Short mmCIF file of C-alpha atoms and ligand atoms in Angstrom, two decimals:
data_model
loop_
_atom_site.label_atom_id
_atom_site.label_comp_id
_atom_site.label_asym_id
_atom_site.label_seq_id
_atom_site.Cartn_x
_atom_site.Cartn_y
_atom_site.Cartn_z
CA MET M 28 115.03 105.05 127.57
CA ARG M 29 114.28 101.40 126.83
CA LEU M 30 111.52 99.78 128.86
CA ASP M 31 110.64 96.10 128.81
CA GLY M 32 107.46 96.02 126.75
CA HIS M 33 106.46 92.70 128.30
CA ASP M 34 106.46 94.22 131.82
CA PRO M 35 102.89 95.19 132.80
CA ALA M 36 104.21 98.04 134.97
CA ALA M 37 106.04 99.52 131.97
CA ILE M 38 102.89 99.24 129.86
CA GLU M 39 100.86 100.94 132.57
CA SER M 40 103.26 103.84 132.97
CA ALA M 41 103.44 104.27 129.18
CA ALA M 42 99.63 104.35 129.01
CA GLU M 43 99.57 107.00 131.76
CA ARG M 44 102.07 109.06 129.84
CA LEU M 45 99.98 108.84 126.68
CA ALA M 46 96.86 109.82 128.61
CA ALA M 47 98.75 112.87 129.90
CA GLY M 48 99.50 113.98 126.34
CA GLU M 49 103.14 112.81 126.24
CA LEU M 50 104.93 110.75 123.58
CA VAL M 51 105.76 107.05 123.90
CA ALA M 52 107.50 104.82 121.34
CA PHE M 53 106.47 101.19 121.08
CA ALA M 54 107.12 97.98 119.17
CA THR M 55 104.76 96.83 116.45
CA GLU M 56 105.19 93.83 114.15
CA THR M 57 106.13 96.14 111.23
CA VAL M 58 108.37 98.90 112.64
CA TYR M 59 108.53 100.86 115.91
CA GLY M 60 105.98 103.67 116.22
CA LEU M 61 106.18 107.09 117.92
CA GLY M 62 102.80 107.49 119.59
CA ALA M 63 100.56 110.18 121.03
CA ARG M 64 96.88 110.12 121.93
CA ALA M 65 94.99 110.68 118.71
CA ASP M 66 92.25 112.83 120.24
CA ASP M 67 94.67 115.47 121.52
CA ASP M 68 95.92 117.76 118.76
CA ALA M 69 98.56 119.32 121.01
CA ALA M 70 99.95 115.86 121.86
CA VAL M 71 99.95 114.87 118.18
CA ASP M 72 101.76 118.10 117.37
CA LYS M 73 104.68 116.87 119.49
CA ILE M 74 105.09 113.98 117.04
CA PHE M 75 105.39 116.32 114.06
CA ALA M 76 107.85 118.49 116.00
CA ALA M 77 110.01 115.56 117.17
CA LYS M 78 110.18 114.00 113.70
CA GLY M 79 110.59 117.26 111.78
CA ARG M 80 107.65 116.09 109.70
CA PRO M 81 105.47 118.58 107.78
CA ARG M 82 102.07 118.87 109.47
CA GLY M 83 100.05 118.16 106.35
CA HIS M 84 101.49 114.63 106.15
CA PRO M 85 98.90 112.45 107.88
CA LEU M 86 99.62 109.82 110.53
CA ILE M 87 98.16 106.38 111.10
CA VAL M 88 95.83 106.02 114.09
CA HIS M 89 96.33 102.68 115.85
CA VAL M 90 93.34 101.02 117.47
CA VAL M 91 92.84 97.83 119.42
CA ASP M 92 90.28 96.36 117.03
CA ARG M 93 87.55 97.16 114.53
CA GLY M 94 85.13 98.27 117.22
CA ALA M 95 87.59 100.90 118.38
CA ALA M 96 88.06 102.07 114.78
CA ILE M 97 84.39 102.81 114.16
CA PRO M 98 84.11 106.14 116.04
CA PHE M 99 87.03 107.56 114.03
CA ALA M 100 85.33 106.87 110.70
CA ALA M 101 82.45 108.75 109.11
CA ARG M 102 81.57 105.35 107.68
CA ILE M 103 83.35 102.04 107.15
CA PRO M 104 83.18 101.24 103.41
CA PRO M 105 82.40 97.54 102.79
CA ILE M 106 85.84 96.92 101.30
CA ALA M 107 87.51 98.37 104.39
CA ALA M 108 85.35 96.08 106.55
CA ARG M 109 86.42 93.04 104.53
CA LEU M 110 90.10 93.98 104.77
CA MET M 111 89.83 94.56 108.54
CA ASP M 112 88.14 91.16 108.94
CA GLU M 113 90.84 89.42 106.97
CA PHE M 114 94.02 91.16 108.10
CA TRP M 115 93.41 92.76 111.52
CA PRO M 116 95.22 92.62 113.78
CA GLY M 117 98.13 92.81 111.37
CA PRO M 118 100.28 94.74 108.92
CA LEU M 119 97.47 96.45 107.01
CA THR M 120 96.36 100.09 107.18
CA VAL M 121 93.03 101.16 105.70
CA ILE M 122 92.10 104.71 104.78
CA VAL M 123 88.48 105.60 105.38
CA PRO M 124 86.40 108.80 105.46
CA ARG M 125 87.14 110.56 108.75
CA ALA M 126 84.43 111.37 111.29
CA SER M 127 84.32 115.13 111.58
CA GLY M 128 86.21 116.47 114.56
CA MET M 129 88.08 113.19 115.16
CA ALA M 130 91.89 113.02 115.07
CA THR M 131 92.10 116.24 113.07
CA ALA M 132 95.81 116.92 113.63
CA ALA M 133 96.73 113.26 113.09
CA ALA M 134 94.89 113.37 109.76
CA GLY M 135 96.85 116.46 108.76
CA GLY M 136 93.49 118.13 108.16
CA HIS M 137 92.53 115.64 105.43
CA ALA M 138 88.96 114.39 105.17
CA THR M 139 90.19 110.79 105.42
CA LEU M 140 91.96 108.86 108.17
CA ALA M 141 94.40 105.94 108.18
CA LEU M 142 93.59 103.20 110.72
CA ARG M 143 95.50 100.08 111.78
CA ALA M 144 95.14 97.46 114.50
CA PRO M 145 98.66 96.11 115.13
CA ALA M 146 99.23 92.47 116.07
CA HIS M 147 102.37 92.83 118.19
CA PRO M 148 101.65 91.86 121.83
CA VAL M 149 103.40 94.99 123.14
CA ALA M 150 101.41 97.34 120.88
CA HIS M 151 98.25 95.43 121.72
CA ALA M 152 98.88 95.61 125.49
CA LEU M 153 99.57 99.33 125.22
CA LEU M 154 96.33 99.91 123.30
CA VAL M 155 94.33 97.94 125.87
CA ALA M 156 95.91 99.82 128.80
CA ALA M 157 95.48 103.17 127.06
CA GLN M 158 91.80 102.43 126.54
CA ARG M 159 91.39 102.08 130.31
CA HIS M 160 92.75 105.63 130.56
CA GLY M 161 90.25 106.90 127.99
CA VAL M 162 92.63 106.81 125.03
CA THR M 163 90.87 105.00 122.18
CA GLY M 164 93.40 105.64 119.41
CA ILE M 165 97.16 106.17 119.28
CA ALA M 166 98.49 108.26 116.40
CA ALA M 167 101.88 106.86 115.48
CA PRO M 168 104.20 107.25 112.52
CA SER M 169 107.38 105.23 112.32
CA ALA M 170 109.72 106.35 115.13
CA ASN M 171 112.40 107.95 112.97
CA ARG M 172 113.23 111.46 111.88
CA PHE M 173 111.51 112.55 108.71
CA GLY M 174 112.91 110.89 105.58
CA ARG M 175 115.13 108.47 107.48
CA VAL M 176 115.18 104.70 107.82
CA SER M 177 112.36 103.28 109.96
CA PRO M 178 113.39 101.63 113.26
CA THR M 179 113.10 97.88 113.72
CA LEU M 180 114.85 97.69 117.13
CA ALA M 181 114.25 99.69 120.32
CA GLN M 182 117.88 100.83 120.15
CA HIS M 183 117.22 102.40 116.73
CA VAL M 184 114.56 104.60 118.36
CA VAL M 185 116.97 105.63 121.12
CA ASP M 186 119.54 106.43 118.40
CA GLU M 187 116.96 108.66 116.68
CA PHE M 188 115.44 110.52 119.64
CA GLY M 189 117.76 110.08 122.62
CA GLU M 190 117.32 108.65 126.10
CA ALA M 191 114.50 110.90 127.32
CA LEU M 192 111.85 109.20 125.17
CA PRO M 193 110.39 106.00 126.70
CA VAL M 194 110.51 103.10 124.22
CA LEU M 195 108.53 99.93 124.90
CA ASP M 196 110.98 97.30 123.74
CA GLY M 197 109.34 94.32 122.04
CA GLY M 198 112.46 92.92 120.39
CA PRO M 199 113.25 93.00 116.66
CA CYS M 200 110.18 93.71 114.52
CA ARG M 201 109.05 90.47 112.89
CA ILE M 202 108.06 92.02 109.55
CA GLY M 203 110.55 94.87 109.32
CA ILE M 204 108.89 97.13 106.73
CA GLU M 205 105.83 99.29 107.25
CA SER M 206 102.23 98.16 106.79
CA SER M 207 100.54 97.95 103.41
CA ILE M 208 98.20 100.93 102.98
CA VAL M 209 94.93 100.58 101.09
CA ASP M 210 92.83 103.68 100.46
CA CYS M 211 89.21 102.57 100.77
CA SER M 212 87.75 106.09 100.79
CA GLY M 213 87.19 106.43 97.06
CA PRO M 214 85.18 104.60 94.40
CA ARG M 215 87.96 102.02 93.87
CA PRO M 216 90.39 100.67 96.49
CA MET M 217 93.93 101.87 95.88
CA LEU M 218 97.22 100.45 97.14
CA LEU M 219 99.15 103.50 98.37
CA ARG M 220 102.10 101.65 99.92
CA PRO M 221 103.08 98.01 99.36
CA GLY M 222 104.08 95.92 102.36
CA VAL M 223 104.52 92.22 102.99
CA LEU M 224 100.91 91.37 102.16
CA THR M 225 100.88 90.73 98.44
CA GLN M 226 98.53 92.63 96.17
CA ALA M 227 96.92 89.30 95.24
CA ARG M 228 96.05 88.53 98.87
CA ILE M 229 94.63 92.00 99.40
CA GLU M 230 92.58 91.78 96.20
CA ALA M 231 91.25 88.35 97.16
CA ALA M 232 90.04 89.73 100.50
CA ALA M 233 88.72 92.98 98.99
CA GLY M 234 86.83 91.07 96.33
CA GLU M 235 88.00 93.41 93.58
CA PRO M 236 91.20 94.58 91.91
CA LEU M 237 93.20 97.41 93.44
CA ALA M 238 93.53 100.55 91.35
CA ALA M 239 97.02 101.94 90.85
CA ALA M 240 97.83 104.86 93.14
CA ASP M 241 97.37 108.19 91.40
CA ASP M 242 97.96 111.86 92.10
CA SER M 243 94.59 112.34 93.79
CA ALA M 244 96.01 110.79 96.97
CA PRO M 245 97.35 113.33 99.46
CA GLN M 246 101.06 113.96 99.23
CA ALA M 247 102.52 112.11 102.16
CA PRO M 248 105.95 110.90 103.32
CA GLY M 249 105.63 107.28 102.25
CA THR M 250 104.65 108.40 98.79
CA LEU M 251 107.54 110.80 98.33
CA GLU M 252 110.11 109.61 95.88
CA ALA M 253 113.04 109.88 98.30
CA HIS M 254 112.49 108.32 101.72
CA TYR M 255 113.88 105.62 104.01
CA ALA M 256 117.34 106.99 103.28
CA PRO M 257 120.42 105.99 105.25
CA HIS M 258 123.33 108.46 105.41
CA ALA M 259 125.26 106.36 102.91
CA LYS M 260 124.30 106.79 99.28
CA VAL M 261 122.31 103.80 98.00
CA ARG M 262 122.61 102.67 94.40
CA LEU M 263 120.21 100.01 93.12
CA MET M 264 121.77 97.94 90.33
CA ALA M 265 120.66 95.15 88.02
CA THR M 266 122.51 91.88 88.71
CA SER M 267 124.65 92.01 85.57
CA MET M 268 125.59 95.63 86.11
CA LEU M 269 126.54 94.95 89.71
CA HIS M 270 128.75 92.02 88.74
CA THR M 271 130.47 94.00 86.01
CA ALA M 272 131.07 96.94 88.31
CA LEU M 273 132.50 94.67 91.01
CA GLN M 274 134.86 93.01 88.56
CA MET M 275 136.11 96.40 87.45
CA LEU M 276 136.84 97.55 90.98
CA GLY M 277 140.53 98.00 91.59
CA GLY M 278 142.00 97.66 95.08
CA GLN M 279 139.71 97.49 98.08
CA PRO M 280 137.55 100.54 98.44
CA MET M 281 137.05 101.02 102.18
CA ARG M 282 133.83 102.96 102.16
CA LEU M 283 131.81 100.78 99.75
CA ALA M 284 129.44 98.03 100.85
CA VAL M 285 127.59 95.56 98.65
CA TYR M 286 124.19 94.11 99.58
CA SER M 287 123.30 91.38 97.13
CA ARG M 288 121.65 87.99 96.75
CA THR M 289 124.28 86.78 94.32
CA VAL M 290 128.04 87.01 94.68
CA PRO M 291 130.12 87.36 91.53
CA SER M 292 133.26 85.32 91.16
CA GLY M 293 136.37 87.38 91.62
CA MET M 294 134.86 89.94 93.96
CA ALA M 295 137.65 91.87 95.68
CA PRO M 296 138.48 89.84 98.82
CA GLY M 297 138.17 92.36 101.69
CA LEU M 298 135.13 94.06 100.19
CA ARG M 299 132.35 94.71 102.68
CA HIS M 300 129.52 92.42 101.61
CA ARG M 301 126.18 91.54 103.15
CA ARG M 302 124.11 88.82 101.63
CA MET M 303 120.46 89.69 100.93
CA PRO M 304 118.20 86.78 101.93
CA ALA M 305 116.64 84.80 99.09
CA ARG M 306 113.16 85.03 100.59
CA PRO M 307 111.35 88.37 100.49
CA GLU M 308 109.98 88.06 104.05
CA GLN M 309 113.51 87.60 105.37
CA ALA M 310 114.83 90.45 103.25
CA ALA M 311 112.08 92.76 104.56
CA HIS M 312 112.76 91.65 108.12
CA GLU M 313 116.42 92.70 108.03
CA LEU M 314 116.46 95.50 105.42
CA PHE M 315 116.31 98.58 107.67
CA SER M 316 118.68 97.04 110.24
CA VAL M 317 121.25 96.35 107.55
CA LEU M 318 121.05 99.92 106.24
CA ARG M 319 121.52 101.28 109.76
CA GLU M 320 124.42 98.92 110.51
CA LEU M 321 126.24 99.94 107.36
CA ASP M 322 125.78 103.60 108.33
CA ASP M 323 127.21 102.82 111.76
CA GLU M 324 130.21 101.19 110.10
CA GLY M 325 130.94 104.45 108.27
CA VAL M 326 130.05 103.15 104.82
CA GLN M 327 129.47 105.96 102.31
CA LEU M 328 128.16 104.04 99.32
CA ILE M 329 125.94 100.94 99.22
CA TRP M 330 125.54 99.01 96.00
CA VAL M 331 122.33 96.99 96.20
CA GLU M 332 121.35 94.25 93.81
CA GLU M 333 117.85 94.76 92.48
CA PRO M 334 115.36 92.32 94.00
CA PRO M 335 113.96 89.68 91.64
CA PRO M 336 110.84 90.56 89.67
CA GLY M 337 107.46 89.52 91.01
CA PRO M 338 104.88 90.86 93.46
CA ASP M 339 106.34 89.13 96.52
CA TRP M 340 109.21 91.61 96.40
CA ASP M 341 107.07 94.75 95.92
CA GLY M 342 107.48 95.97 99.50
CA VAL M 343 111.26 95.56 99.58
CA ARG M 344 111.64 96.95 96.06
CA ASP M 345 109.57 100.01 96.99
CA ARG M 346 111.73 100.79 100.06
CA LEU M 347 115.00 100.26 98.18
CA THR M 348 113.87 102.41 95.26
CA ARG M 349 113.03 105.27 97.61
CA ALA M 350 116.23 104.82 99.61
CA ALA M 351 118.17 105.12 96.34
CA ALA M 352 116.25 108.20 95.17
CA THR M 353 118.19 110.79 97.18
O1 TXA F 625 103.64 99.85 109.78
C1 TXA F 625 103.27 101.01 109.86
O2 TXA F 625 102.37 101.47 109.16
C2 TXA F 625 103.98 101.91 110.89
C3 TXA F 625 103.68 101.39 112.28
C4 TXA F 625 104.22 102.28 113.37
O3 TXA F 625 102.29 101.20 112.42
N1 TXA F 625 103.60 103.27 110.74
C5 TXA F 625 103.99 104.04 109.69
O4 TXA F 625 103.60 105.37 109.78
O5 TXA F 625 104.66 103.63 108.77
P1 TXA F 625 104.20 106.53 108.85
O6 TXA F 625 103.62 107.80 109.38
O7 TXA F 625 105.68 106.46 108.83
O8 TXA F 625 103.56 106.28 107.49
C6 TXA F 625 102.17 106.50 107.37
C7 TXA F 625 101.81 106.65 105.96
C8 TXA F 625 102.25 107.96 105.37
O9 TXA F 625 103.25 107.73 104.45
C9 TXA F 625 101.04 108.47 104.64
O10 TXA F 625 101.30 108.43 103.27
C10 TXA F 625 99.98 107.46 104.88
O11 TXA F 625 100.40 106.66 105.93
N2 TXA F 625 98.72 108.09 105.27
C11 TXA F 625 98.28 108.35 106.50
N3 TXA F 625 97.06 108.92 106.47
C12 TXA F 625 96.73 109.02 105.19
C13 TXA F 625 95.58 109.53 104.51
N4 TXA F 625 94.54 110.05 105.16
N5 TXA F 625 95.59 109.46 103.17
C14 TXA F 625 96.64 108.94 102.49
N6 TXA F 625 97.75 108.45 103.08
C15 TXA F 625 97.79 108.49 104.40
MG1 MG F 626 107.62 106.56 108.23
#
């Protein structure tokens, strides 16, 4: 059920629900989240059950600000503190050593915990109201079933979980792909998931280079090879290969869609085509919506032009590569 996230009464009733151990979905600037109070393992378990997500795959705990993050951490490493200062509230998640006994189910039993302070006014209002009810952290993965495309509209969440779940509608998510995740719990900071913040910006704030993610990180959904998958099969193609393939197409295949920045001359006239924006922020903003719309149109195969090289496209490239890996 969609609720107006800018209505204080809706925020208050959502906060009451959270305090009572129930689930609430809400807008953030990245994607919609499916939330439960982080200090209640039984409430958090409802998230894993609803998503069909394995319980060892840890969730992000959302907090109102750095002060609210401190009790969840065994300590805040200096790099994590610098990243929080620079990017919170915003699309950055930091992984820190977990305070023992805190958010155990949300952490999937791991010794570390992912923390983020979202910037979206609806998420922020919910966190402030929840705090008044004694809820200092909201565990929330993206509000989609395990392995599927993350939701960037309230309606996407309703499509995933049905009408019974309250969804605080905050409009289309401004960023559109999930937060960047930096693991600050080890000797070197590690980028576990790229987002819209470029590696260069994160490194400048951290004051040191990010190590490449390695196998010591816990196996988790965003790091699985196949993820963010629509029902249609996604094929990621280099520009020249895409153009050649399109020129070789005979007739007008009904179930194929093309999502590309460039359009080859001589593309079959009635072919379903969506133009990928030239700017990476715009492409990230619409990516998951486009994949869902093509699914809704009954498309079975999506040919996607590879994004251009360069770090600005890392977030979009990462999501497309995983969507194509099924
Ligand atoms: O933008 C976002 O981050 C959204 C919004 C709702 O905040 N949330 C989100 O959550 O994308 P989720 O659960 O779909 O992805 C969380 C990712 C997982 O892929 C997992 O790899 C990583 O966070 N993660 C969480 N805790 C971790 C930990 N202790 N160590 C390593 N990775 C962790
Ligand atoms: Mg997710």
